[in-house]
GROMACS .gro file of C-alpha atoms in nm:
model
  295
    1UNK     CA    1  -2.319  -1.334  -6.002
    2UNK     CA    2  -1.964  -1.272  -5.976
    3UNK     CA    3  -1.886  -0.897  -5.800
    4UNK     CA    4  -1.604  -0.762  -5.702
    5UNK     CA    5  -1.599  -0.550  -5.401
    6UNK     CA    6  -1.333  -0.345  -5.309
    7UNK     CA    7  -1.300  -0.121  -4.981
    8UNK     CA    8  -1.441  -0.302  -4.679
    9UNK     CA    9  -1.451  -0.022  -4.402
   10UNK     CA   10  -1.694   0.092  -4.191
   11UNK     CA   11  -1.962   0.098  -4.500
   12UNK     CA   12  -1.843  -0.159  -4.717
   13UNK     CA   13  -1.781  -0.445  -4.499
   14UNK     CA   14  -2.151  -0.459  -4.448
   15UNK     CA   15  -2.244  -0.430  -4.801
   16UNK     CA   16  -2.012  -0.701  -4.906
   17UNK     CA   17  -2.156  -0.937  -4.638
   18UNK     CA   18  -2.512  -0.864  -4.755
   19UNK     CA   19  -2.399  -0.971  -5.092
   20UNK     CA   20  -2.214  -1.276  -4.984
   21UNK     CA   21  -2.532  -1.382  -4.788
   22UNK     CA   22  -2.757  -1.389  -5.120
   23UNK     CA   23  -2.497  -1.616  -5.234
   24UNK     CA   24  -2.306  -1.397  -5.505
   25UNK     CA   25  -1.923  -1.513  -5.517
   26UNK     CA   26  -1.757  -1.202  -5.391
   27UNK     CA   27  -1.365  -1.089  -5.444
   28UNK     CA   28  -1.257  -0.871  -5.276
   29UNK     CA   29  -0.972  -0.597  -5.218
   30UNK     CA   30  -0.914  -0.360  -4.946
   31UNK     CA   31  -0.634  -0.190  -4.741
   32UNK     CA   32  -0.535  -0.443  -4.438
   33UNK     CA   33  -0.701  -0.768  -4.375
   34UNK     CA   34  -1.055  -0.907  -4.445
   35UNK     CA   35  -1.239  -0.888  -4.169
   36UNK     CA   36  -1.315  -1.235  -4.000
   37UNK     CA   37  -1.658  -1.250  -4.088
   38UNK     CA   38  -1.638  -1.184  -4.450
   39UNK     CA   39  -1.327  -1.467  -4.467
   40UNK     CA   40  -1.635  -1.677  -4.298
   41UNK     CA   41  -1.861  -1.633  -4.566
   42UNK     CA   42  -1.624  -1.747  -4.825
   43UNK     CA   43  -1.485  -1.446  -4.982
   44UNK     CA   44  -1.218  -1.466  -5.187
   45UNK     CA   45  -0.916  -1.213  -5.149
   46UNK     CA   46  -0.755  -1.097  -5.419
   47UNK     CA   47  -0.402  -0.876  -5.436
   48UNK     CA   48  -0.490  -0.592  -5.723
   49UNK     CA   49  -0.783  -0.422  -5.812
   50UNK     CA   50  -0.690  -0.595  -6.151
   51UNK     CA   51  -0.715  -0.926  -6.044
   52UNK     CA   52  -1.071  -0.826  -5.866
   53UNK     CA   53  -1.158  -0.695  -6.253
   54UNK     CA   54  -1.082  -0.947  -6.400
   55UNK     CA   55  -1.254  -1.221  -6.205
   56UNK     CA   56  -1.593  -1.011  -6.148
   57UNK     CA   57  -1.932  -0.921  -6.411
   58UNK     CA   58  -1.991  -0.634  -6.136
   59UNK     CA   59  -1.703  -0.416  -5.962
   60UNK     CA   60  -1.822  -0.212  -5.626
   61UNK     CA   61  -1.586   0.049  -5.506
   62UNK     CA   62  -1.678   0.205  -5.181
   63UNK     CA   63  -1.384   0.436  -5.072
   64UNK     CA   64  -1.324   0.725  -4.885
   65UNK     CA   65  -1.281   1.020  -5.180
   66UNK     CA   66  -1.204   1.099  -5.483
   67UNK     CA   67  -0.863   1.060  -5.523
   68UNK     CA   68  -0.870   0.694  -5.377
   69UNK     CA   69  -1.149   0.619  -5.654
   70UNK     CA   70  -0.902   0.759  -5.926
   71UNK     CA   71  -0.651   0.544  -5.765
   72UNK     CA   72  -0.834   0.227  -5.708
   73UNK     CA   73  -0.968   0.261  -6.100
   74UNK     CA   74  -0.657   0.401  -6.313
   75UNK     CA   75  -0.358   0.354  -6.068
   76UNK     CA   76  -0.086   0.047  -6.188
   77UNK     CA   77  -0.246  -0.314  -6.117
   78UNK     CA   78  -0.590  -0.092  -6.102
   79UNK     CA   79  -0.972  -0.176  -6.177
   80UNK     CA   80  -0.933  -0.063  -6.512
   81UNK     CA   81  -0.705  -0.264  -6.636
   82UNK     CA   82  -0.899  -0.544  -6.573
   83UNK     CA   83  -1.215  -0.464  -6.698
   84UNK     CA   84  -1.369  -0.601  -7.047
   85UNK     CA   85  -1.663  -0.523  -7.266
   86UNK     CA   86  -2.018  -0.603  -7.067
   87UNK     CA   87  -1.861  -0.571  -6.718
   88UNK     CA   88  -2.015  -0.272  -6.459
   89UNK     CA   89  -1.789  -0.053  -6.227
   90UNK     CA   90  -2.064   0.082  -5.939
   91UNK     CA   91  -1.883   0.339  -5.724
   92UNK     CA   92  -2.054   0.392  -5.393
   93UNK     CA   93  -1.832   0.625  -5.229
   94UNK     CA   94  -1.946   0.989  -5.241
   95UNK     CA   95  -1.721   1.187  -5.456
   96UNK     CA   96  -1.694   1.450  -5.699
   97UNK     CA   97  -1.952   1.472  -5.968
   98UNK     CA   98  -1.777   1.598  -6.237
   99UNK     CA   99  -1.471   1.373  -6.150
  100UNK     CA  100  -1.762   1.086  -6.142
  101UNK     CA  101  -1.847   1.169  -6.538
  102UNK     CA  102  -1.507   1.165  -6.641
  103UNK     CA  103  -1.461   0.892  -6.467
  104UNK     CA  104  -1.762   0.706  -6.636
  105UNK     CA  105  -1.593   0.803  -7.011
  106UNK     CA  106  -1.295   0.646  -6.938
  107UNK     CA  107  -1.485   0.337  -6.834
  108UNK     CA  108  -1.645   0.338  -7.129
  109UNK     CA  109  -1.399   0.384  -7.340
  110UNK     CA  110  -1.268   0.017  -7.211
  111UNK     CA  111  -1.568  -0.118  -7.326
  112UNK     CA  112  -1.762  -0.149  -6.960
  113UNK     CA  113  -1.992   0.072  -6.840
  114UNK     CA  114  -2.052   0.297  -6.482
  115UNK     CA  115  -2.277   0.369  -6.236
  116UNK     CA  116  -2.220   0.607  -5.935
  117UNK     CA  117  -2.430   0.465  -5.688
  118UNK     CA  118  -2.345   0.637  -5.342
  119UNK     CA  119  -2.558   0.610  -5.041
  120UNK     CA  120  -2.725   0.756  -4.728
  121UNK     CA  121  -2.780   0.578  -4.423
  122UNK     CA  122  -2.473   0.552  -4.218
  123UNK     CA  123  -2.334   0.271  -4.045
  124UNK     CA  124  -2.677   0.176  -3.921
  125UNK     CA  125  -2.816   0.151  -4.265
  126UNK     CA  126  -2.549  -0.023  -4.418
  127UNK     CA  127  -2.533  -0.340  -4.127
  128UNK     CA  128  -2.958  -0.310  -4.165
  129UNK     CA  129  -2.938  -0.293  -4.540
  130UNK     CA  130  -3.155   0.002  -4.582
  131UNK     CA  131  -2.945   0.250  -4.707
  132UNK     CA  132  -3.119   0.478  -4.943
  133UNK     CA  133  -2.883   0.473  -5.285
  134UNK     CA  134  -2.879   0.764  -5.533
  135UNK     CA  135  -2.753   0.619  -5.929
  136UNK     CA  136  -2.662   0.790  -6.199
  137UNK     CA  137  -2.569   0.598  -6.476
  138UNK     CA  138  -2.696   0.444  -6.827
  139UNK     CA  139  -3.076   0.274  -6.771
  140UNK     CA  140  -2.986  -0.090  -6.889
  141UNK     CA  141  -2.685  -0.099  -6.664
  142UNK     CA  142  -2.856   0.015  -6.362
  143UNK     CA  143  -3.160  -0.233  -6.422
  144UNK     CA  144  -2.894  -0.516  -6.431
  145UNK     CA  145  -2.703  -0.422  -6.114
  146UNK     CA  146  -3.056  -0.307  -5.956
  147UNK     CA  147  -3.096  -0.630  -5.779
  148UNK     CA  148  -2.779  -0.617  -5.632
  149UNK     CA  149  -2.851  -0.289  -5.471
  150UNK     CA  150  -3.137  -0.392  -5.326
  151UNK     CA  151  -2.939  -0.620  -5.150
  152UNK     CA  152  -2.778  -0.335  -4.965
  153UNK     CA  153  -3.066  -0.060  -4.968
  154UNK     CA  154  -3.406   0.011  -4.952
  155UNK     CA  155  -3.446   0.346  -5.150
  156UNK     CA  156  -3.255   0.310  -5.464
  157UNK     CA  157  -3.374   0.584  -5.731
  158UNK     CA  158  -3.200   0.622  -6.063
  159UNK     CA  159  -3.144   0.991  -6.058
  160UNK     CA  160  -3.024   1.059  -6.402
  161UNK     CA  161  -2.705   1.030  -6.554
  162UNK     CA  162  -2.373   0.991  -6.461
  163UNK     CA  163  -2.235   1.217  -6.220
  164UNK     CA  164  -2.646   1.299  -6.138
  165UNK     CA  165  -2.627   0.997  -5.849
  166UNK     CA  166  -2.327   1.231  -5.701
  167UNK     CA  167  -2.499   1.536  -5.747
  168UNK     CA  168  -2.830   1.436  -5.534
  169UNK     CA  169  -2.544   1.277  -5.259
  170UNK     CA  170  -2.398   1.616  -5.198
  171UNK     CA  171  -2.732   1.768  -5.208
  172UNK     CA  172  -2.827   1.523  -4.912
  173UNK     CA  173  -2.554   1.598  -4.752
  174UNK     CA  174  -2.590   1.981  -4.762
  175UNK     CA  175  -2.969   1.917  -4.600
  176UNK     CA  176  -2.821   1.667  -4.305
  177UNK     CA  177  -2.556   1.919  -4.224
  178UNK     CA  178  -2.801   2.263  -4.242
  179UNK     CA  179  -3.039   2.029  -4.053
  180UNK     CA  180  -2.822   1.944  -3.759
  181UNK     CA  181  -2.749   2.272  -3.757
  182UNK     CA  182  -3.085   2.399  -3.710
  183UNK     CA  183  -3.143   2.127  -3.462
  184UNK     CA  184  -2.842   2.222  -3.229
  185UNK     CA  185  -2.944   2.631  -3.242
  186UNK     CA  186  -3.315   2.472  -3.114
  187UNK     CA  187  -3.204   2.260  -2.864
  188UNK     CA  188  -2.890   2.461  -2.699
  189UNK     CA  189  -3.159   2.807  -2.708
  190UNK     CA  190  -3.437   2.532  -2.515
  191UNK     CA  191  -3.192   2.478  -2.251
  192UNK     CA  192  -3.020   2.777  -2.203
  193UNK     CA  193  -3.362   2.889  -2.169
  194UNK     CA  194  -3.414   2.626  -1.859
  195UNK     CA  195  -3.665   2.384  -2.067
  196UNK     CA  196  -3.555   2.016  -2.081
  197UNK     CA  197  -3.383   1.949  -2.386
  198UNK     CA  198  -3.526   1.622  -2.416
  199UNK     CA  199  -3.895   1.743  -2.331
  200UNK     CA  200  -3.846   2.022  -2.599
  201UNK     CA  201  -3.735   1.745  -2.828
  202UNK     CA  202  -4.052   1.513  -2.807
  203UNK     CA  203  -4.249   1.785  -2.825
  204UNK     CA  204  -4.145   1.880  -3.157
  205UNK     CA  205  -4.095   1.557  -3.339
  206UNK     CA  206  -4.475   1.553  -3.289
  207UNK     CA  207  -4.474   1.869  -3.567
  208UNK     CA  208  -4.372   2.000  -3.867
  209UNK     CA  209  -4.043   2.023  -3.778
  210UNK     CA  210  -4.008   1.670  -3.693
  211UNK     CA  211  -3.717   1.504  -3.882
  212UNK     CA  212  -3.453   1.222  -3.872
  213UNK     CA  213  -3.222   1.406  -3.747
  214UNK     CA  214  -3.452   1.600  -3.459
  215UNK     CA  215  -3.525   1.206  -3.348
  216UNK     CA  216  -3.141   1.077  -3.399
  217UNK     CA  217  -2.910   1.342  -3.371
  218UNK     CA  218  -3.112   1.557  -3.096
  219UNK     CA  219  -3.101   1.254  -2.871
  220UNK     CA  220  -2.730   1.225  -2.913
  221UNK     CA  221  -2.715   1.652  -2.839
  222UNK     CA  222  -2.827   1.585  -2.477
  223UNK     CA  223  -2.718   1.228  -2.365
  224UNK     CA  224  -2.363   1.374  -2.559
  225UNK     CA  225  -2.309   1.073  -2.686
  226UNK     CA  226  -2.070   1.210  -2.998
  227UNK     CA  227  -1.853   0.871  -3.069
  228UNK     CA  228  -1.920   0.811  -3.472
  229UNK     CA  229  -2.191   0.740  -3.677
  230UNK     CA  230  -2.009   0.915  -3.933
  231UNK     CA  231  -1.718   1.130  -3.861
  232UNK     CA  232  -1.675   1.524  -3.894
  233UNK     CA  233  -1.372   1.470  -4.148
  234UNK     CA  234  -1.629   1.300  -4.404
  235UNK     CA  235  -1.885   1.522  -4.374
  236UNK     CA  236  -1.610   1.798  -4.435
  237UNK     CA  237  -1.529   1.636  -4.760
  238UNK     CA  238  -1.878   1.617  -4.853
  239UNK     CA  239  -1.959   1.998  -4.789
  240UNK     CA  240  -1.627   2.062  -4.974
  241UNK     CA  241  -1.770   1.893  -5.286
  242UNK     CA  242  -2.069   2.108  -5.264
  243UNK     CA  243  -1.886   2.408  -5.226
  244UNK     CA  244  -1.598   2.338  -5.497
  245UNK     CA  245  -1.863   2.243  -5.733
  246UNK     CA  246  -2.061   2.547  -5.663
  247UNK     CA  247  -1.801   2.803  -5.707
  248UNK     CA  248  -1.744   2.607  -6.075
  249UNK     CA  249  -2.134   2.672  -6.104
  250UNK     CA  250  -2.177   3.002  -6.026
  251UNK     CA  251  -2.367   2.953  -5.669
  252UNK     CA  252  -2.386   3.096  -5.393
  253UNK     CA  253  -2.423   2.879  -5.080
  254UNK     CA  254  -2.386   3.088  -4.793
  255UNK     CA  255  -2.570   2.813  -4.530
  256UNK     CA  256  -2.342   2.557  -4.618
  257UNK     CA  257  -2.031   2.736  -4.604
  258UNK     CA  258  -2.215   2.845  -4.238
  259UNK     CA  259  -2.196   2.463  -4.135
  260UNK     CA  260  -1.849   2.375  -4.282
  261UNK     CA  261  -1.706   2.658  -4.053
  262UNK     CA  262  -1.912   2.482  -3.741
  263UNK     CA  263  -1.736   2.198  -3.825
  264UNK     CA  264  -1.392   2.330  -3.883
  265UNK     CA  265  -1.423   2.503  -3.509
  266UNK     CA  266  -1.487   2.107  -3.423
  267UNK     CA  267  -1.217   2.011  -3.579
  268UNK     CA  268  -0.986   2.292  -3.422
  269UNK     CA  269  -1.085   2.153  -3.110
  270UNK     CA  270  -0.996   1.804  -3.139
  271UNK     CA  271  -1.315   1.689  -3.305
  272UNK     CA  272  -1.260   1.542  -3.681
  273UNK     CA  273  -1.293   1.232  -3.544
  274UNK     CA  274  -1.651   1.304  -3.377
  275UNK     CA  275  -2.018   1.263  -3.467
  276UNK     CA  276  -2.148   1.500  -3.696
  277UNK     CA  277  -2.458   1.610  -3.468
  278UNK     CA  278  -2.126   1.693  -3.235
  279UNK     CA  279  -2.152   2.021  -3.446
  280UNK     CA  280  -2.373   2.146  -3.187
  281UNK     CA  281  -2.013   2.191  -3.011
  282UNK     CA  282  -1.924   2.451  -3.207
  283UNK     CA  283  -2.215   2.629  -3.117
  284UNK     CA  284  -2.152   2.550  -2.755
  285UNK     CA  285  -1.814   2.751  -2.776
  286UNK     CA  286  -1.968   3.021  -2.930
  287UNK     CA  287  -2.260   3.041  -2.674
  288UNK     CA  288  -2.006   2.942  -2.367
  289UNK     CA  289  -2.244   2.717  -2.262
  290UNK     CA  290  -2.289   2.305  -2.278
  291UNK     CA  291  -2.626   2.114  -2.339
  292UNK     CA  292  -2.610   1.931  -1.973
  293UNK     CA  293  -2.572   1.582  -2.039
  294UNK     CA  294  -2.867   1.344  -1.972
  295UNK     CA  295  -2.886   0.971  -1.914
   0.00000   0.00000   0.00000
């Protein structure tokens, strides 16, 4: 197939490379250069997300927020005024749901059709292509653009409709966040408490409160090792969606808006640019006392 792909950061360049490898002709668009690897694979970069519209059956988006979605789909030279009846717009960025569905109506109003498609996995899953991918979207688009995503991931469920993909992406994030949490109360009480943080931490991944994050994120607690992985700022953004939206619903959630002040005490001390699992930092401060660091 033809795709587009535009945005090839941290996440993207990845994807787009897993693509190019199946041997889809890719153009592509994104802020600076193409990294050298991509331009080895043949890519073909293009100056407008018009021009990327225009030449692609399948347009991937994978941007930082909201806004640069909006921008990279209605702005002057954008996406949209490229796109033609039959073509696909697949946003993989984690946005705003109900920006996502109007979003989606305007796309469809052109004639094409949308599917939010953002994933899970991190920089790790995205090189590995195992990202788990959460769609919302009509059925017959998603079936065609299915094969593509399993390019890229490993657990792609259609969720619903539009917007719905979005949805279960801030709900994910909400968990990871309440989850690291949880894991950095455990493991800074374990060695204030003069256990091994590390012994505490194999003990328990052998129980029910074994997770993903116990396994990754506990390791990184005590060997401190807080370099991204994905940064504090994103997984602001993400919590901000979840509380925005909430407010608009009628929630309460009082353990989120727990977390996203954990991370803004990060953040107050030099930390957006940090590991999320570095949110056991906050709760270092408030304890005045550090995990020792391990090798």
């Amino acid at each position: 197939m033809k795709i587009g792909f535009i945005g090839l950061g941290i996440m993207g360049a990845p994807m787009a490379g897993h693509l190019a490898d199946a041997g889809h002709e890719l153009f592509v668009n994104t802020i600076g250069d193409v990294p050298a690897f991509l331009q080895e694979k043949g890519v073909k970069a293009l100056a407008s997300g018009k021009e990327v519209a225009q030449a692609a059956e399948v347009i991937v988006t994978m941007v930082p927020d909201t806004p640069d979605v909006e921008k990279v789909l209605f702005s002057v030279g954008g996406v949209a005024e490229g796109l033609s009846a039959g073509k696909i717009v697949v946003d993989m960025s984690s946005i705003s749901p109900f920006e996502t569905k109007e979003f989606a109506k305007k796309v469809e109003a052109l004639g094409a059709q949308y599917i939010d498609a953002p994933v899970s996995g991190g920089e790790v899953g995205a090189k590995a292509a195992t990202l788990s991918i959460m769609c919302g979207g009509p059925e017959a688009a998603f079936d065609k653009v299915l094969p593509l995503l399993q390019l890229m991931g490993k657990n792609i469920t259609r969720v619903g409709g539009n917007g719905d993909g979005q949805t279960a992406k801030v709900a994910n994030q909400m968990i990871v966040a309440l989850t690291i949490e949880a894991v950095g109360e455990a493991l800074l009480f374990a060695s204030k408490a003069g256990a091994d943080p590390a012994k505490v931490r194999q003990a328990l991944l052998g129980g029910f409160a074994s997770s993903k994050i116990l396994e990754v994120h506990g390791e990184r607690m005590y060997k401190r090792t807080f370099n991204p992985g994905f940064r504090i700022a994103l997984h602001q953004k993400d919590l901000n969606l979840a509380l925005n939206n909430a407010q608009k619903l009628g929630l309460a959630l009082p353990a989120t808006a727990l977390c996203q002040q954990l991370f803004n005490t990060c953040v107050a001390n030099g930390g957006a640019a940090w590991d999320h699992s570095a949110l056991v930092r906050a709760l270092e401060v408030m304890g005045n006392y550090e995990i020792p660091a391990q090798a």
